[in-house]
Short mmCIF file of C-alpha atoms and ligand atoms in Angstrom, two decimals:
data_model
loop_
_atom_site.label_atom_id
_atom_site.label_comp_id
_atom_site.label_asym_id
_atom_site.label_seq_id
_atom_site.Cartn_x
_atom_site.Cartn_y
_atom_site.Cartn_z
CA MET V 292 99.61 121.14 137.02
CA ASN V 293 97.40 119.82 134.23
CA ASN V 294 97.17 116.11 134.83
CA LYS V 295 94.65 115.09 132.17
CA LEU V 296 95.37 111.64 130.80
CA ILE V 297 96.96 111.66 127.35
CA THR V 298 96.79 108.24 125.74
CA VAL V 299 99.16 107.00 123.07
CA THR V 300 96.27 106.49 120.68
CA SER V 301 92.55 107.22 120.50
CA PRO V 302 90.05 105.35 118.32
CA LEU V 303 88.45 106.97 115.31
CA LEU V 304 84.73 106.72 116.12
CA PRO V 305 81.82 107.11 113.69
CA ASN V 306 79.04 109.61 114.30
CA LEU V 307 76.62 107.87 116.67
CA ASP V 308 73.43 109.06 114.94
CA GLU V 309 74.64 107.83 111.57
CA PHE V 310 75.65 104.54 113.12
CA HIS V 311 72.23 104.26 114.72
CA GLU V 312 70.56 104.70 111.34
CA MET V 313 72.57 101.85 109.92
CA LEU V 314 71.82 99.68 112.94
CA GLN V 315 68.12 100.30 112.29
CA GLN V 316 68.57 98.94 108.76
CA ILE V 317 70.28 95.85 110.16
CA TRP V 318 67.47 95.37 112.68
CA ASP V 319 64.89 95.71 109.91
CA SER V 320 66.64 93.19 107.67
CA LYS V 321 67.38 90.75 110.51
CA TRP V 322 70.56 89.79 108.62
CA ILE V 323 73.25 90.31 111.25
CA THR V 324 76.23 88.30 110.00
CA ASN V 325 77.41 85.86 107.27
CA MET V 326 78.42 88.18 104.45
CA GLY V 327 75.45 90.56 104.51
CA GLN V 328 74.88 93.77 102.56
CA PHE V 329 77.17 95.96 104.67
CA HIS V 330 79.90 93.32 104.60
CA LYS V 331 79.80 93.29 100.79
CA GLN V 332 79.65 97.08 100.64
CA LEU V 333 82.64 97.54 102.94
CA GLU V 334 84.78 95.05 100.96
CA LYS V 335 83.98 96.94 97.78
CA GLU V 336 84.55 100.40 99.26
CA LEU V 337 87.82 99.33 100.85
CA ALA V 338 89.10 97.89 97.56
CA ASP V 339 88.31 101.21 95.86
CA TYR V 340 89.80 103.30 98.65
CA LEU V 341 92.97 101.23 98.93
CA LYS V 342 93.31 100.90 95.13
CA VAL V 343 93.60 97.12 95.25
CA PRO V 344 91.68 94.51 93.24
CA TYR V 345 90.34 92.29 96.06
CA VAL V 346 89.73 92.59 99.78
CA SER V 347 88.48 89.90 102.12
CA LEU V 348 87.34 91.13 105.54
CA PHE V 349 88.45 89.29 108.69
CA THR V 350 87.49 89.64 112.35
CA ASN V 351 90.99 90.83 113.27
CA GLY V 352 94.46 91.31 111.83
CA THR V 353 95.89 88.04 113.11
CA LEU V 354 93.60 85.52 111.41
CA PRO V 355 94.38 86.72 107.86
CA LEU V 356 98.08 86.12 108.62
CA LEU V 357 97.29 82.57 109.74
CA THR V 358 95.02 82.01 106.76
CA ALA V 359 97.48 83.42 104.21
CA LEU V 360 100.11 80.88 105.28
CA GLN V 361 97.53 78.10 105.24
CA ALA V 362 96.16 79.08 101.83
CA MET V 363 99.62 79.00 100.29
CA ARG V 364 100.50 75.73 102.04
CA ILE V 365 103.57 77.28 103.63
CA THR V 366 105.70 74.71 105.47
CA GLY V 367 109.18 74.50 106.99
CA GLU V 368 110.85 77.82 107.73
CA VAL V 369 109.52 81.35 107.38
CA ILE V 370 111.87 84.32 107.50
CA THR V 371 110.51 87.20 109.55
CA THR V 372 111.39 90.23 111.67
CA PRO V 373 111.70 90.22 115.46
CA TYR V 374 110.80 93.93 115.48
CA SER V 375 107.02 93.69 115.31
CA PHE V 376 103.91 92.84 117.29
CA VAL V 377 103.85 89.22 118.51
CA ALA V 378 100.97 88.27 116.19
CA THR V 379 103.36 88.24 113.22
CA THR V 380 105.43 85.37 114.61
CA HIS V 381 102.46 83.67 116.26
CA SER V 382 100.86 83.19 112.84
CA ILE V 383 103.93 81.22 111.72
CA TRP V 384 103.82 79.11 114.89
CA TRP V 385 100.10 78.37 114.42
CA ASN V 386 100.88 76.94 110.98
CA GLY V 387 103.43 74.56 112.47
CA CYS V 388 106.28 76.38 110.76
CA LYS V 389 109.56 77.57 112.23
CA PRO V 390 110.08 81.32 112.42
CA VAL V 391 113.57 82.42 111.41
CA PHE V 392 114.44 85.90 112.67
CA VAL V 393 116.50 88.18 110.49
CA ASP V 394 117.84 91.52 111.71
CA ILE V 395 116.37 94.87 110.71
CA ASP V 396 117.91 97.76 108.86
CA PRO V 397 118.73 100.29 111.62
CA LYS V 398 117.71 103.15 109.33
CA THR V 399 114.20 101.87 108.58
CA GLY V 400 113.17 99.43 111.30
CA ASN V 401 112.23 96.94 108.58
CA LEU V 402 113.65 93.54 107.67
CA ASP V 403 117.08 94.13 106.08
CA PRO V 404 116.97 92.70 102.52
CA GLU V 405 120.78 92.35 102.61
CA LYS V 406 120.46 89.82 105.42
CA ILE V 407 117.55 87.75 104.12
CA GLU V 408 119.60 85.74 101.67
CA ALA V 409 122.01 84.44 104.31
CA ALA V 410 119.08 83.06 106.33
CA ILE V 411 117.59 81.03 103.46
CA THR V 412 117.94 77.23 103.81
CA PRO V 413 116.46 74.36 101.76
CA LYS V 414 113.52 74.42 104.22
CA THR V 415 112.65 78.09 103.67
CA THR V 416 109.34 78.57 101.87
CA ALA V 417 108.28 82.14 102.64
CA ILE V 418 109.21 85.58 103.91
CA MET V 419 106.92 87.53 106.22
CA PRO V 420 108.07 91.17 106.46
CA VAL V 421 106.27 93.98 108.28
CA HIS V 422 105.91 97.59 107.06
CA CYS V 423 106.82 98.72 110.54
CA TYR V 424 105.18 102.00 111.69
CA GLY V 425 103.80 102.33 108.15
CA LYS V 426 107.30 102.80 106.77
CA PRO V 427 107.43 100.82 103.51
CA CYS V 428 109.67 97.77 103.21
CA ASP V 429 111.98 97.67 100.19
CA VAL V 430 109.41 95.60 98.30
CA ARG V 431 111.34 95.54 95.04
CA ARG V 432 114.47 94.09 96.64
CA ILE V 433 112.44 91.59 98.64
CA LYS V 434 110.65 90.45 95.48
CA GLU V 435 113.95 89.94 93.66
CA ILE V 436 115.22 87.68 96.44
CA ALA V 437 111.92 85.80 96.77
CA ASP V 438 111.73 85.20 93.01
CA ARG V 439 115.33 83.99 92.85
CA TYR V 440 114.72 81.38 95.57
CA GLY V 441 111.08 80.58 94.74
CA LEU V 442 109.73 81.92 98.04
CA LYS V 443 106.31 83.36 98.80
CA VAL V 444 106.03 86.80 100.38
CA ILE V 445 103.26 87.62 102.84
CA TYR V 446 103.34 91.17 104.13
CA ASP V 447 102.02 91.90 107.58
CA ALA V 448 100.69 95.29 106.51
CA ALA V 449 98.89 95.96 109.80
CA HIS V 450 100.50 99.42 109.91
CA ALA V 451 100.25 100.13 106.20
CA PHE V 452 96.64 101.22 105.69
CA ALA V 453 96.52 103.77 102.83
CA LEU V 454 100.31 103.68 102.46
CA GLU V 455 101.36 104.42 98.87
CA ILE V 456 104.80 104.27 97.25
CA PRO V 457 106.13 105.62 93.94
CA LYS V 458 104.85 103.49 91.09
CA ASN V 459 107.69 103.79 88.63
CA GLU V 460 111.06 102.32 89.39
CA ALA V 461 113.12 105.50 89.02
CA ASP V 462 110.94 107.43 91.51
CA TYR V 463 110.94 104.39 93.78
CA ASN V 464 114.73 104.28 93.77
CA VAL V 465 114.95 107.96 94.64
CA ALA V 466 112.61 107.43 97.60
CA PHE V 467 114.45 104.38 98.89
CA ASN V 468 117.94 105.79 98.42
CA GLU V 469 116.97 108.94 100.23
CA ALA V 470 115.29 106.84 102.89
CA ASN V 471 118.74 106.23 104.25
CA ASN V 472 118.76 109.85 105.31
CA CYS V 473 115.37 109.77 106.96
CA PHE V 474 116.52 108.39 110.23
CA SER V 475 118.38 111.53 111.24
CA GLN V 476 118.01 115.14 112.13
CA ASN V 477 118.82 116.29 108.62
CA ALA V 478 116.66 118.81 106.84
CA PRO V 479 113.23 117.36 106.05
CA THR V 480 112.71 115.55 102.76
CA LYS V 481 111.38 117.74 99.99
CA HIS V 482 107.85 116.95 99.01
CA VAL V 483 107.62 115.65 95.44
CA GLU V 484 104.56 114.77 93.39
CA VAL V 485 104.93 111.40 91.70
CA GLU V 486 102.50 108.73 90.60
CA THR V 487 101.94 106.33 93.49
CA GLU V 488 100.49 102.89 94.02
CA SER V 489 99.30 100.97 97.04
CA ILE V 490 102.06 99.11 98.86
CA LEU V 491 99.45 96.35 99.23
CA ASN V 492 99.94 95.47 95.56
CA TRP V 493 103.28 93.91 96.49
CA GLY V 494 103.85 90.40 97.79
CA ASP V 495 101.64 87.36 97.23
CA MET V 496 99.27 88.64 99.88
CA SER V 497 99.12 91.45 102.43
CA THR V 498 97.13 91.61 105.61
CA LEU V 499 95.69 94.60 107.46
CA SER V 500 94.53 95.11 111.04
CA PHE V 501 91.50 97.26 111.81
CA HIS V 502 91.96 97.08 115.57
CA ALA V 503 90.78 100.05 117.65
CA THR V 504 94.37 101.27 118.03
CA LYS V 505 95.06 101.47 114.29
CA VAL V 506 94.66 104.39 111.85
CA TYR V 507 91.44 102.88 110.53
CA ASN V 508 89.39 100.63 112.77
CA THR V 509 86.28 98.47 112.83
CA ILE V 510 86.66 98.00 116.63
CA GLU V 511 88.27 94.59 116.09
CA GLY V 512 88.85 93.69 112.48
CA GLY V 513 91.23 93.11 109.65
CA ALA V 514 91.51 92.13 106.01
CA MET V 515 93.49 90.24 103.46
CA ILE V 516 94.48 91.77 100.14
CA MET V 517 94.95 89.47 97.17
CA HIS V 518 95.52 90.00 93.47
CA ASP V 519 93.22 87.54 91.68
CA GLU V 520 89.66 86.34 91.89
CA ALA V 521 90.46 82.66 92.42
CA THR V 522 92.50 83.51 95.54
CA LYS V 523 89.74 85.80 96.77
CA ARG V 524 87.24 82.93 96.49
CA ARG V 525 89.59 80.51 98.23
CA ILE V 526 90.21 82.95 101.09
CA ASP V 527 86.49 83.69 101.44
CA ASP V 528 85.95 79.94 101.86
CA LEU V 529 88.80 79.53 104.34
CA LYS V 530 87.54 82.31 106.61
CA ASN V 531 84.16 80.55 106.69
CA PHE V 532 85.29 77.13 108.01
CA GLY V 533 86.45 76.17 104.49
CA ILE V 534 82.82 75.95 103.37
CA HIS V 535 82.59 76.35 99.60
CA ASP V 536 78.94 75.41 99.12
CA ASP V 537 76.20 73.35 100.76
CA VAL V 538 78.08 70.12 100.31
CA THR V 539 81.78 71.08 99.89
CA VAL V 540 84.39 71.93 102.51
CA ILE V 541 87.76 72.68 100.88
CA GLY V 542 89.88 72.41 104.04
CA PRO V 543 90.05 73.06 107.78
CA GLY V 544 89.18 76.74 107.59
CA ILE V 545 88.73 79.09 110.49
CA ASN V 546 85.74 81.26 111.45
CA SER V 547 86.66 84.89 110.83
CA LYS V 548 83.45 86.33 109.42
CA VAL V 549 82.75 90.00 110.12
CA ASP V 550 79.24 90.84 111.31
CA GLU V 551 76.99 93.56 109.93
CA MET V 552 77.43 95.93 112.91
CA ARG V 553 81.17 96.15 112.45
CA SER V 554 80.81 96.38 108.68
CA ALA V 555 78.46 99.36 109.07
CA TYR V 556 80.84 100.95 111.57
CA GLY V 557 83.65 100.40 109.05
CA ILE V 558 81.71 102.02 106.21
CA LEU V 559 81.21 105.15 108.32
CA ASN V 560 84.82 105.28 109.48
CA LEU V 561 86.11 104.98 105.94
CA ARG V 562 84.39 108.29 105.14
CA GLN V 563 86.40 110.14 107.77
CA VAL V 564 89.74 108.34 107.70
CA ASP V 565 91.35 110.82 105.27
CA ALA V 566 90.53 113.69 107.61
CA ALA V 567 91.98 111.72 110.53
CA ILE V 568 95.20 111.04 108.60
CA ALA V 569 95.45 114.76 107.79
CA GLU V 570 95.20 115.54 111.53
CA ARG V 571 97.91 112.99 112.26
CA GLN V 572 100.12 114.56 109.62
CA LYS V 573 99.81 117.90 111.42
CA VAL V 574 100.85 116.25 114.68
CA ALA V 575 103.89 114.71 112.98
CA LYS V 576 104.85 118.13 111.65
CA VAL V 577 104.67 119.70 115.11
CA TYR V 578 106.73 116.88 116.63
CA ARG V 579 109.38 117.03 113.93
CA GLU V 580 109.83 120.78 114.09
CA ALA V 581 110.14 120.71 117.85
CA LEU V 582 112.40 117.66 118.05
CA ARG V 583 114.77 118.31 115.15
CA PRO V 584 117.16 120.45 117.24
CA VAL V 585 117.10 118.16 120.30
CA ASP V 586 120.38 116.39 120.88
CA GLY V 587 120.10 112.62 121.29
CA ILE V 588 116.63 112.29 119.70
CA THR V 589 116.14 110.92 116.20
CA PHE V 590 112.97 110.11 114.28
CA PHE V 591 111.78 109.24 110.78
CA ASP V 592 111.07 111.89 108.22
CA ASP V 593 108.71 111.40 105.30
CA MET V 594 110.17 109.67 102.25
CA SER V 595 109.99 111.60 99.01
CA GLY V 596 107.08 110.55 96.82
CA VAL V 597 105.61 108.28 99.51
CA LYS V 598 102.08 108.81 100.83
CA HIS V 599 102.42 108.13 104.54
CA ASN V 600 99.64 107.36 107.01
CA TYR V 601 101.27 108.78 110.18
CA SER V 602 100.16 105.77 112.15
CA TYR V 603 102.91 106.05 114.78
CA PHE V 604 105.48 108.57 115.88
CA PRO V 605 108.48 106.65 117.21
CA ILE V 606 111.47 108.55 118.55
CA PHE V 607 114.83 106.96 119.29
CA ILE V 608 116.79 108.05 122.31
CA ASP V 609 120.55 108.11 122.59
CA SER V 610 120.73 108.33 126.38
CA GLU V 611 124.28 109.67 126.51
CA LYS V 612 123.52 112.60 124.27
CA PHE V 613 120.01 113.15 125.59
CA GLY V 614 121.03 112.86 129.23
CA MET V 615 118.24 110.46 130.16
CA THR V 616 117.49 106.85 129.25
CA ARG V 617 114.44 105.82 127.28
CA ASP V 618 112.95 104.17 130.36
CA GLU V 619 113.58 107.20 132.57
CA LEU V 620 111.73 109.37 130.07
CA PHE V 621 108.93 106.83 129.65
CA PHE V 622 108.28 106.51 133.40
CA LYS V 623 108.60 110.23 134.01
CA MET V 624 105.89 110.92 131.43
CA LYS V 625 103.76 108.07 132.72
CA ALA V 626 103.91 109.41 136.28
CA ASP V 627 102.33 112.61 134.92
CA ASN V 628 99.62 110.76 132.96
CA VAL V 629 101.26 111.15 129.56
CA LEU V 630 101.26 107.68 128.07
CA ALA V 631 103.93 107.02 125.46
CA ARG V 632 104.62 103.42 124.52
CA ARG V 633 107.75 101.27 124.28
CA TYR V 634 106.68 99.77 121.00
CA PHE V 635 108.34 97.35 120.05
CA TYR V 636 109.96 96.31 123.28
CA PRO V 637 110.76 93.59 124.17
CA LEU V 638 111.52 92.01 120.80
CA ILE V 639 109.41 89.01 119.77
CA SER V 640 112.59 86.93 119.81
CA GLU V 641 112.87 87.56 123.57
CA PHE V 642 109.51 85.97 124.47
CA SER V 643 109.62 82.50 126.03
CA SER V 644 108.00 80.79 123.03
CA TYR V 645 110.73 81.96 120.67
CA ARG V 646 113.90 82.75 122.58
CA GLY V 647 115.13 79.15 122.29
CA LEU V 648 115.41 79.46 118.52
CA GLU V 649 118.90 79.74 117.12
CA SER V 650 117.94 82.84 115.13
CA ALA V 651 116.65 84.53 118.32
CA ASP V 652 120.20 84.88 119.64
CA PRO V 653 120.76 88.59 120.35
CA LYS V 654 124.09 88.33 118.49
CA ASN V 655 122.06 87.64 115.34
CA LEU V 656 119.84 90.70 115.93
CA PRO V 657 121.98 93.64 117.10
CA ASN V 658 120.07 96.34 115.20
CA ALA V 659 116.69 95.12 116.40
CA HIS V 660 117.92 95.09 120.00
CA LYS V 661 119.33 98.58 119.70
CA MET V 662 116.07 99.92 118.30
CA ALA V 663 113.90 98.10 120.85
CA ASP V 664 116.03 99.51 123.68
CA SER V 665 115.89 103.10 122.44
CA VAL V 666 112.39 103.49 120.99
CA LEU V 667 109.50 105.41 122.45
CA CYS V 668 106.27 105.93 120.48
CA LEU V 669 104.84 109.32 121.35
CA PRO V 670 101.07 109.82 121.53
CA MET V 671 99.74 109.95 117.97
CA HIS V 672 96.11 110.29 116.96
CA HIS V 673 93.62 112.60 115.28
CA GLN V 674 92.51 114.47 118.41
CA LEU V 675 95.67 115.79 120.02
CA SER V 676 95.31 119.48 120.86
CA GLU V 677 98.06 122.07 120.79
CA ALA V 678 98.04 122.03 124.59
CA ASP V 679 98.45 118.23 124.57
CA LEU V 680 101.37 118.47 122.17
CA ASN V 681 103.06 121.18 124.22
CA ARG V 682 102.67 119.10 127.34
CA ILE V 683 104.12 115.98 125.66
CA LEU V 684 107.01 117.92 124.18
CA SER V 685 107.82 119.64 127.48
CA TYR V 686 109.38 116.37 128.69
CA ILE V 687 111.74 116.19 125.74
CA VAL V 688 112.49 119.71 124.53
CA LYS V 689 114.42 121.55 127.21
C1 LIG I 863 97.95 95.12 115.33
C2 LIG I 863 98.92 94.22 114.67
C3 LIG I 863 98.61 92.88 114.34
C4 LIG I 863 97.39 92.16 114.83
O1 LIG I 863 96.23 92.73 114.57
P1 LIG I 863 94.93 92.40 115.46
O2 LIG I 863 93.87 93.06 114.65
O3 LIG I 863 95.12 93.02 116.78
O4 LIG I 863 94.78 90.92 115.51
C5 LIG I 863 99.53 92.15 113.61
N1 LIG I 863 100.72 92.68 113.26
C6 LIG I 863 101.06 93.93 113.58
C7 LIG I 863 102.39 94.44 113.13
C8 LIG I 863 100.20 94.74 114.33
O5 LIG I 863 100.58 95.96 114.69
#
């Protein structure tokens, strides 16, 4: 029995010789941090690659969330999803605000726009949705609601690197109406060519994570995306202790400056991220073809006109139909060194810091609970072999 460890993810690593050459340049210059040449170059290259006007690098994906709320002086209550990584809600807590959990749409895993309005109170100042698994939130609907109530929108786009959605409204509506069919074993969505734009253009700000486990990584790292130069300057100050110039500190900023080593690493990884996404797309295709006929297993298909990044491959298990619970499958695979992940389980609203909140009541979040109890993220990265995929699938396809 082949018992080689299969991990749920594997980091995209730059070529070591090329990295060494860049390290030599850093050593020669003796400029190792504080917005050096490679830092500037990576910000510029990322803005071009992501098709956004401004990028500010951060040392991880959590600090830009904290800083976005601070920069916009968000107070009171912030509406958010319980179906995410804890950092989303932690950033609200760190700003002294109260997180208000709203349930997800069971067909997308994202904050349900229909339910946001009912959670708005006079204290609400912002909405923090997550493009969960790189599946786009209904950004147009969320913007309508935010504009009507004068709320800010900060997207935790940690999963949304390179994610693009149809630019014009008609194509967008087609994608999002069909999206209701994605969470099923229906025939796959037809591929259509439409003009797309970065999902990061939506909301007042979006944040990215470049952690080792993500599609694109700088070991630890992250970024904030903003739409105007004044905000870019303000954010650049706030990630550097609030220091504006020799004699001016604009506020109690944090230290989240990315060093030259990680910037160089990021420049190299950006050159190979498209190839890595293409490999992930192949993995998704293999999974979908194999799993489509399996009773009791559902998964997301691509949305028409959307450019996906294949960052995760969650499956959802109906234990009655499948004949095994999610946990039974998870532990069976784990015992054989095949590491899937129960992501996101437990819900953020179940952790001790948050479960006392009124909005954390499971009765308020039935869809999120159902998804958290049935989800299993299968191994997904750019280096899974056919043999690996066959071995993973052998636990699910009978
Ligand atoms: C990874 C992740 C973060 C945090 O990013 P770090 O770079 O690990 O700080 C935040 N939100 C979501 C949804 C994530 O998946």
